[in-house]
Short mmCIF file of C-alpha atoms and ligand atoms in Angstrom, two decimals:
data_model
loop_
_atom_site.label_atom_id
_atom_site.label_comp_id
_atom_site.label_asym_id
_atom_site.label_seq_id
_atom_site.Cartn_x
_atom_site.Cartn_y
_atom_site.Cartn_z
CA MET A 91 -199.33 -142.54 129.60
CA LYS A 92 -198.95 -146.06 127.36
CA HIS A 93 -197.17 -147.91 130.07
CA THR A 94 -194.96 -150.82 128.12
CA ILE A 95 -194.25 -153.85 130.97
CA THR A 96 -192.96 -157.52 130.35
CA LEU A 97 -195.11 -159.74 131.23
CA ILE A 98 -194.21 -163.57 132.75
CA PRO A 99 -196.18 -165.88 133.27
CA GLY A 100 -194.26 -168.28 134.59
CA ASP A 101 -194.93 -171.78 135.29
CA GLY A 102 -197.12 -174.10 137.87
CA ILE A 103 -199.75 -171.91 139.01
CA GLY A 104 -197.93 -168.60 137.58
CA PRO A 105 -200.02 -168.44 134.02
CA GLU A 106 -203.32 -168.35 136.43
CA ILE A 107 -202.33 -166.07 138.64
CA ILE A 108 -201.35 -163.54 136.42
CA ALA A 109 -204.00 -164.30 133.99
CA ALA A 110 -205.96 -162.63 137.38
CA THR A 111 -203.59 -160.14 137.84
CA VAL A 112 -203.50 -158.73 134.17
CA ARG A 113 -207.14 -159.16 134.32
CA ILE A 114 -207.53 -156.58 137.76
CA LEU A 115 -204.20 -154.63 136.48
CA GLU A 116 -206.42 -154.18 133.18
CA ALA A 117 -209.57 -153.06 134.78
CA THR A 118 -207.66 -149.94 136.28
CA GLY A 119 -208.03 -148.24 132.78
CA VAL A 120 -204.01 -148.04 133.15
CA ASP A 121 -203.02 -148.28 129.15
CA ILE A 122 -200.78 -151.20 129.36
CA GLU A 123 -198.88 -152.61 126.66
CA TRP A 124 -197.86 -156.00 127.95
CA GLU A 125 -194.79 -158.11 126.25
CA THR A 126 -194.59 -161.54 127.04
CA ARG A 127 -191.34 -162.97 127.38
CA ILE A 128 -190.70 -166.50 128.77
CA LEU A 129 -187.84 -168.17 130.78
CA GLY A 130 -186.90 -171.50 132.11
CA ALA A 131 -187.95 -174.64 130.80
CA GLN A 132 -190.04 -172.96 128.27
CA ALA A 133 -187.25 -170.52 126.80
CA GLN A 134 -184.90 -174.30 126.57
CA GLU A 135 -187.70 -175.93 125.08
CA GLN A 136 -187.47 -172.98 122.33
CA PHE A 137 -184.53 -170.90 122.57
CA GLY A 138 -182.39 -173.77 123.88
CA THR A 139 -181.23 -171.04 127.32
CA THR A 140 -183.65 -171.15 130.42
CA LEU A 141 -182.41 -167.17 129.91
CA PRO A 142 -182.92 -166.34 126.72
CA GLU A 143 -181.56 -162.98 125.68
CA SER A 144 -184.78 -161.82 124.56
CA THR A 145 -186.24 -161.69 127.65
CA ILE A 146 -183.80 -160.12 129.50
CA GLU A 147 -183.42 -157.11 127.21
CA SER A 148 -187.27 -156.68 127.23
CA ILE A 149 -186.99 -155.79 130.47
CA LYS A 150 -183.52 -154.26 129.66
CA ARG A 151 -185.65 -152.00 127.53
CA ASN A 152 -189.05 -151.70 129.45
CA LYS A 153 -187.47 -151.30 132.83
CA VAL A 154 -190.68 -153.02 134.50
CA ALA A 155 -191.44 -156.38 134.50
CA LEU A 156 -194.68 -158.64 136.14
CA LYS A 157 -192.92 -162.28 136.18
CA GLY A 158 -194.87 -165.37 138.08
CA PRO A 159 -192.97 -168.11 139.89
CA GLN A 160 -190.87 -170.30 137.84
CA MET A 161 -190.23 -173.81 138.42
CA THR A 162 -186.05 -174.94 139.29
CA PRO A 163 -185.83 -178.51 140.05
CA VAL A 164 -183.45 -180.18 143.12
CA GLY A 165 -180.72 -181.57 142.90
CA LYS A 166 -179.25 -181.64 138.83
CA GLY A 167 -181.11 -180.07 136.24
CA PHE A 168 -180.63 -176.53 135.32
CA THR A 169 -179.68 -173.84 137.77
CA SER A 170 -182.46 -171.33 138.84
CA VAL A 171 -183.36 -168.98 136.72
CA ASN A 172 -184.93 -166.68 138.94
CA VAL A 173 -181.01 -166.36 140.94
CA GLY A 174 -179.73 -166.02 137.07
CA LEU A 175 -182.25 -163.34 136.53
CA ARG A 176 -181.53 -161.15 139.47
CA LYS A 177 -177.89 -161.46 138.48
CA ALA A 178 -178.51 -160.42 134.58
CA LEU A 179 -180.28 -157.58 135.72
CA ASP A 180 -178.28 -157.09 138.85
CA LEU A 181 -181.91 -156.30 140.57
CA TYR A 182 -180.25 -156.38 144.06
CA ALA A 183 -183.07 -155.86 146.68
CA ASN A 184 -185.50 -157.72 147.21
CA VAL A 185 -188.11 -155.72 148.92
CA ARG A 186 -190.83 -158.29 150.30
CA PRO A 187 -193.90 -156.03 152.12
CA ILE A 188 -195.37 -158.54 154.91
CA LYS A 189 -198.95 -156.65 156.68
CA ALA A 190 -201.92 -158.17 157.42
CA LEU A 191 -204.59 -157.79 155.29
CA PRO A 192 -207.70 -156.49 157.26
CA ASN A 193 -210.87 -159.98 157.55
CA VAL A 194 -208.14 -162.17 156.24
CA PRO A 195 -207.53 -164.62 159.69
CA CYS A 196 -203.67 -165.25 160.76
CA LYS A 197 -201.96 -165.16 163.46
CA TYR A 198 -200.70 -161.79 163.91
CA PRO A 199 -203.65 -158.84 162.37
CA GLY A 200 -201.90 -155.87 162.20
CA LEU A 201 -198.63 -157.26 161.56
CA ASP A 202 -197.02 -154.72 159.02
CA LEU A 203 -192.92 -155.68 158.44
CA VAL A 204 -190.88 -155.47 155.22
CA VAL A 205 -188.16 -158.54 154.87
CA MET A 206 -185.26 -156.91 152.94
CA ARG A 207 -183.38 -159.18 151.14
CA GLU A 208 -179.80 -159.01 149.61
CA ASN A 209 -180.36 -160.46 146.34
CA THR A 210 -177.51 -161.35 144.39
CA GLU A 211 -174.71 -163.18 146.37
CA ASP A 212 -174.00 -165.34 149.73
CA LEU A 213 -174.67 -168.50 149.16
CA TYR A 214 -177.04 -167.94 146.10
CA ALA A 215 -173.70 -167.45 143.96
CA GLY A 216 -174.18 -170.66 142.95
CA LEU A 217 -170.08 -171.73 143.62
CA GLU A 218 -170.70 -175.29 144.61
CA HIS A 219 -168.03 -178.37 142.96
CA VAL A 220 -167.09 -181.87 143.94
CA VAL A 221 -164.02 -181.13 146.43
CA VAL A 222 -163.53 -185.38 146.36
CA PRO A 223 -166.15 -187.69 145.77
CA GLY A 224 -168.86 -187.65 148.97
CA VAL A 225 -167.35 -184.06 150.01
CA VAL A 226 -168.64 -180.86 147.90
CA GLU A 227 -168.03 -177.33 148.45
CA SER A 228 -170.72 -175.14 148.10
CA ILE A 229 -168.64 -170.82 148.98
CA LYS A 230 -171.00 -167.92 150.59
CA ILE A 231 -169.05 -165.07 149.13
CA ILE A 232 -170.10 -161.55 151.19
CA THR A 233 -169.08 -158.04 149.40
CA GLU A 234 -168.61 -154.72 151.17
CA LYS A 235 -170.21 -153.27 147.84
CA ALA A 236 -173.06 -155.51 148.02
CA SER A 237 -173.33 -155.51 152.10
CA THR A 238 -173.32 -151.64 151.50
CA ARG A 239 -176.06 -151.35 148.91
CA ILE A 240 -178.34 -153.35 150.19
CA ALA A 241 -178.44 -151.10 153.73
CA GLN A 242 -178.26 -147.89 152.05
CA TYR A 243 -181.52 -149.13 150.16
CA SER A 244 -182.87 -150.47 153.50
CA PHE A 245 -182.40 -147.58 155.22
CA GLU A 246 -183.54 -145.53 152.35
CA PHE A 247 -186.05 -147.31 151.92
CA ALA A 248 -187.37 -146.75 155.63
CA ARG A 249 -186.51 -142.78 155.72
CA ALA A 250 -189.07 -142.84 152.52
CA ASN A 251 -191.76 -144.89 153.95
CA GLY A 252 -192.68 -143.39 157.52
CA ARG A 253 -190.60 -146.19 158.97
CA LYS A 254 -188.85 -145.59 162.20
CA LYS A 255 -185.76 -149.03 162.32
CA VAL A 256 -184.62 -151.28 161.17
CA THR A 257 -182.61 -154.86 161.80
CA ALA A 258 -179.69 -156.41 160.10
CA VAL A 259 -180.19 -159.99 160.57
CA HIS A 260 -177.23 -162.26 160.28
CA LYS A 261 -174.73 -165.24 162.16
CA ALA A 262 -171.56 -163.05 162.89
CA ASN A 263 -170.87 -164.77 166.19
CA ILE A 264 -170.32 -167.88 163.79
CA MET A 265 -169.27 -165.92 160.54
CA LYS A 266 -167.06 -163.34 161.97
CA LEU A 267 -165.78 -162.66 158.60
CA SER A 268 -168.97 -163.06 155.93
CA ASP A 269 -171.21 -161.96 158.47
CA GLY A 270 -169.10 -160.01 160.01
CA LEU A 271 -168.80 -157.87 157.37
CA PHE A 272 -172.65 -157.17 156.12
CA LEU A 273 -173.32 -156.51 160.39
CA GLU A 274 -169.83 -153.87 160.15
CA CYS A 275 -171.20 -152.37 156.59
CA PHE A 276 -174.78 -151.96 157.85
CA TYR A 277 -173.42 -150.25 160.92
CA LYS A 278 -171.08 -148.12 158.82
CA VAL A 279 -174.55 -147.07 156.99
CA ALA A 280 -176.71 -146.57 159.61
CA LYS A 281 -174.57 -143.25 160.70
CA ASP A 282 -175.88 -141.92 157.54
CA PHE A 283 -179.47 -142.06 159.55
CA PRO A 284 -179.27 -140.96 162.94
CA GLU A 285 -183.05 -140.34 162.82
CA ILE A 286 -183.70 -144.44 162.18
CA GLU A 287 -183.21 -146.97 164.91
CA SER A 288 -180.59 -149.35 163.94
CA ASP A 289 -179.65 -152.45 165.21
CA ASP A 290 -179.30 -156.38 165.27
CA LYS A 291 -180.02 -159.65 166.15
CA ILE A 292 -178.45 -162.55 165.05
CA ILE A 293 -180.91 -165.31 162.97
CA ASP A 294 -181.51 -168.26 165.47
CA ASN A 295 -183.10 -165.39 167.76
CA CYS A 296 -184.70 -163.72 165.48
CA CYS A 297 -186.21 -166.16 163.98
CA MET A 298 -187.58 -167.12 167.70
CA GLN A 299 -189.44 -163.49 168.19
CA LEU A 300 -190.84 -163.40 165.00
CA VAL A 301 -192.83 -166.05 165.77
CA MET A 302 -193.48 -165.18 169.73
CA ARG A 303 -193.25 -161.69 168.79
CA PRO A 304 -193.45 -160.14 165.48
CA GLU A 305 -194.59 -156.60 166.84
CA GLN A 306 -191.09 -155.02 167.93
CA PHE A 307 -189.94 -155.21 164.04
CA ASP A 308 -190.08 -152.84 161.52
CA VAL A 309 -187.69 -153.45 158.31
CA LEU A 310 -184.91 -156.52 158.95
CA VAL A 311 -182.13 -156.46 156.05
CA LEU A 312 -180.86 -159.32 155.56
CA GLU A 313 -178.39 -161.83 153.56
CA ASN A 314 -179.70 -163.38 150.40
CA LEU A 315 -180.62 -167.45 152.02
CA TYR A 316 -181.73 -166.12 155.29
CA GLY A 317 -184.35 -163.43 153.91
CA ASP A 318 -185.59 -166.18 151.56
CA ILE A 319 -186.16 -168.20 154.41
CA VAL A 320 -187.31 -165.96 157.20
CA SER A 321 -189.68 -163.68 154.01
CA ASP A 322 -191.62 -167.07 154.19
CA LEU A 323 -191.01 -167.74 157.81
CA CYS A 324 -193.31 -163.94 158.09
CA ALA A 325 -195.80 -164.80 155.16
CA GLY A 326 -196.71 -168.03 157.35
CA LEU A 327 -197.50 -164.67 159.82
CA ILE A 328 -200.09 -163.27 157.94
CA GLY A 329 -201.61 -166.09 156.76
CA GLY A 330 -199.65 -167.75 153.96
CA LEU A 331 -198.12 -167.79 150.97
CA GLY A 332 -200.46 -166.56 148.87
CA LEU A 333 -200.48 -163.24 150.73
CA ALA A 334 -196.82 -161.66 149.95
CA PRO A 335 -195.87 -159.62 147.27
CA GLY A 336 -192.53 -158.76 146.29
CA ALA A 337 -190.60 -156.27 144.11
CA ASN A 338 -186.46 -156.99 142.66
CA ILE A 339 -185.29 -153.57 142.47
CA GLY A 340 -181.30 -152.39 140.39
CA GLU A 341 -180.45 -149.85 138.77
CA GLN A 342 -181.27 -151.26 135.74
CA GLY A 343 -185.60 -152.49 135.96
CA ALA A 344 -187.45 -154.00 138.18
CA VAL A 345 -189.43 -157.01 138.72
CA PHE A 346 -191.91 -157.54 140.17
CA GLU A 347 -193.03 -161.11 141.51
CA ALA A 348 -195.10 -162.93 144.29
CA VAL A 349 -192.76 -164.61 146.69
CA HIS A 350 -194.02 -167.76 146.59
CA GLY A 351 -192.98 -170.64 144.00
CA SER A 352 -195.12 -172.11 140.84
CA ALA A 353 -197.08 -174.86 144.22
CA PRO A 354 -197.42 -177.41 140.91
CA ASP A 355 -199.51 -179.05 143.46
CA ILE A 356 -202.09 -177.03 142.72
CA ALA A 357 -201.76 -175.85 139.75
CA GLY A 358 -203.95 -176.42 136.86
CA GLN A 359 -206.79 -176.74 139.09
CA GLY A 360 -208.08 -172.35 139.67
CA LEU A 361 -207.04 -173.35 143.94
CA ALA A 362 -203.77 -170.57 143.48
CA ASN A 363 -205.27 -167.68 145.46
CA PRO A 364 -203.44 -164.74 143.05
CA THR A 365 -203.07 -161.94 145.87
CA ALA A 366 -199.66 -161.92 145.87
CA ILE A 367 -199.16 -161.62 142.00
CA LEU A 368 -202.08 -158.92 142.62
CA MET A 369 -200.46 -156.94 145.48
CA SER A 370 -197.01 -157.01 143.44
CA GLY A 371 -198.53 -155.72 140.51
CA ILE A 372 -200.33 -152.99 142.34
CA MET A 373 -196.37 -152.00 144.09
CA MET A 374 -195.38 -151.96 140.40
CA LEU A 375 -197.99 -149.64 140.07
CA ARG A 376 -197.53 -147.41 142.53
CA HIS A 377 -193.37 -147.57 140.87
CA LEU A 378 -195.20 -146.30 138.47
CA GLY A 379 -196.14 -143.46 139.56
CA GLU A 380 -199.62 -144.73 138.92
CA ASN A 381 -201.28 -143.96 142.45
CA ASP A 382 -205.25 -143.59 142.17
CA PRO A 383 -205.75 -146.17 139.52
CA ALA A 384 -203.38 -149.19 143.10
CA ASP A 385 -205.37 -147.22 145.73
CA ARG A 386 -208.99 -148.21 143.37
CA ALA A 387 -207.32 -151.66 143.20
CA GLN A 388 -206.42 -152.23 146.64
CA LYS A 389 -209.24 -150.98 147.90
CA ALA A 390 -211.72 -153.77 145.68
CA MET A 391 -209.20 -156.16 147.37
CA LEU A 392 -209.62 -155.48 150.23
CA ASP A 393 -213.36 -154.69 149.92
CA VAL A 394 -213.72 -158.20 148.39
CA PHE A 395 -211.89 -160.06 151.75
CA GLY A 396 -213.84 -157.56 153.68
CA GLU A 397 -217.38 -159.34 152.48
CA GLY A 398 -216.04 -162.59 153.23
CA ARG A 399 -217.75 -164.82 150.42
CA TYR A 400 -214.86 -165.05 148.19
CA LEU A 401 -211.14 -166.52 149.37
CA THR A 402 -209.73 -169.34 148.11
CA LYS A 403 -209.05 -172.99 148.86
CA ASP A 404 -206.19 -171.72 151.52
CA LEU A 405 -207.51 -168.82 152.73
CA GLY A 406 -210.47 -171.65 154.51
CA GLY A 407 -212.56 -170.11 151.16
CA THR A 408 -214.07 -172.07 147.95
CA ALA A 409 -213.62 -169.33 145.20
CA LYS A 410 -211.20 -170.73 142.92
CA THR A 411 -208.63 -167.56 141.26
CA ASN A 412 -210.78 -166.23 138.16
CA GLU A 413 -213.83 -166.09 141.24
CA PHE A 414 -211.96 -163.89 142.94
CA ALA A 415 -210.44 -162.24 140.06
CA ARG A 416 -213.70 -161.40 138.90
CA ALA A 417 -215.06 -160.22 142.37
CA ILE A 418 -212.54 -157.63 142.60
CA VAL A 419 -213.23 -156.28 138.77
CA GLU A 420 -216.57 -155.56 140.06
CA LYS A 421 -215.86 -154.23 143.01
CA MET A 422 -213.75 -151.85 141.00
CA GLN A 423 -216.72 -151.18 138.39
CA ALA A 424 -219.30 -150.56 140.76
CA THR A 425 -217.21 -148.49 143.11
CA ASP A 426 -216.65 -146.23 140.39
CA ALA A 427 -220.65 -146.47 138.77
CA ALA A 428 -221.22 -144.43 142.31
CA ALA A 429 -219.33 -142.37 141.90
CA VAL A 430 -220.23 -140.35 138.70
P1 NAI B 547 -193.79 -173.06 146.98
O1 NAI B 547 -194.12 -171.19 147.37
O2 NAI B 547 -194.31 -173.51 145.66
O3 NAI B 547 -195.53 -174.07 147.51
C1 NAI B 547 -195.44 -173.45 148.88
C2 NAI B 547 -196.98 -174.54 150.20
O4 NAI B 547 -197.60 -173.41 149.61
C3 NAI B 547 -197.44 -175.03 148.57
O5 NAI B 547 -198.29 -176.45 148.80
C4 NAI B 547 -198.50 -174.25 147.60
O6 NAI B 547 -200.00 -174.90 147.03
C5 NAI B 547 -198.87 -173.05 148.34
N1 NAI B 547 -198.95 -171.61 147.85
C6 NAI B 547 -197.94 -171.53 147.24
N2 NAI B 547 -198.27 -170.44 146.98
C7 NAI B 547 -200.17 -169.73 146.73
C8 NAI B 547 -201.09 -169.32 146.37
N3 NAI B 547 -200.71 -168.45 145.82
N4 NAI B 547 -202.38 -170.16 146.42
C9 NAI B 547 -202.33 -170.83 147.65
N5 NAI B 547 -201.30 -171.78 147.75
C10 NAI B 547 -200.03 -171.06 147.36
O7 NAI B 547 -192.95 -173.94 147.23
P2 NAI B 547 -192.73 -174.78 146.57
O8 NAI B 547 -193.36 -176.01 146.04
O9 NAI B 547 -190.98 -175.15 147.69
O10 NAI B 547 -191.77 -174.64 145.13
C11 NAI B 547 -192.17 -175.45 143.95
C12 NAI B 547 -191.57 -174.75 143.23
O11 NAI B 547 -191.41 -173.03 142.75
C13 NAI B 547 -189.77 -175.22 142.61
O12 NAI B 547 -189.34 -175.84 142.09
C14 NAI B 547 -189.30 -173.33 143.49
O13 NAI B 547 -187.79 -173.65 142.87
C15 NAI B 547 -190.31 -172.69 143.01
N6 NAI B 547 -189.54 -171.67 143.34
C16 NAI B 547 -189.89 -170.60 142.59
C17 NAI B 547 -189.59 -169.11 143.10
C18 NAI B 547 -190.08 -167.40 142.25
O14 NAI B 547 -190.36 -167.99 141.00
N7 NAI B 547 -190.23 -166.67 143.00
C19 NAI B 547 -189.69 -168.67 144.36
C20 NAI B 547 -190.31 -170.32 145.14
C21 NAI B 547 -190.15 -171.53 145.34
#
């Protein structure tokens, strides 16, 4: 079956890691037609908006997109395209698996947990204004609807993926109304999943526990801001941002992207590790029901890690982005040839 997928190369290292990933996904033999679209600064130049209708419409039509990182300037400048896209498509669940890879040096070999980040509200609603010069107000929005559906998604995910425990992470001791509502919704939903353990942790303690004893966690569900921060922390536990994939899921579509950003410090040098976006691409294949090709790509990637000859610089190796991708493609071809 042919799949039409929206492809957004993104900024910084985006085009390099997306090219590497497309090469590997195509080598699996899955029939994909890519519909390339743009966002952000590039789109601003071409369409006069950072979030062009042609991109949104393409994702709505295809229901699936693979997206490179988009740069968002700090301070003044345009608002985050990533946040805008997630809101425009109501991609409410940001699923971020944190799984240590065999043979990749990291602090917690064997670690396997999932960060589930609410993607549509919280302080990311972008409701900020100057009250008087020198005083700004930023509004945190937490709703029963969004808190309930991310809790529901997290427990359903746990049930479907054989996970044993879901932990809500919050600061309800201080933000009694907003985080209190998030927590209340979590425990209401938890009642419908008696076979799955449910508990909660205050965010600051949770961060310490993650660094000291992360194996106690299974699925973590967090509001938008906490989820953003904690998923980078968790990426650090398994070897860094180059290894953490993600999916933004909603009723209108699914956008697969790495946890990391556009890494301007290494862009254009062939130094980026494409593993995170490749693993997002493999998640995408599974989402499309292409499990065999997903398994083949994953096995080839793990074999390349296992041999340790083609590690990128962030993992202590010397391989360039495209050399790592080529090694994976060759590994798949060699396995296919041996099977004939
Ligand atoms: P970043 O994730 O781009 O980089 C942080 C550090 O990790 C840098 O030292 C970078 O070189 C390294 N790194 C990241 N990805 C890597 C990879 N694949 N291989 C090797 N090293 C990697 O975070 P930063 O610098 O805070 O953000 C840069 C830009 O990215 C900002 O404009 C930010 O808004 C944007 N961003 C976009 C995201 C998205 O599109 N989903 C997510 C996070 C940030």
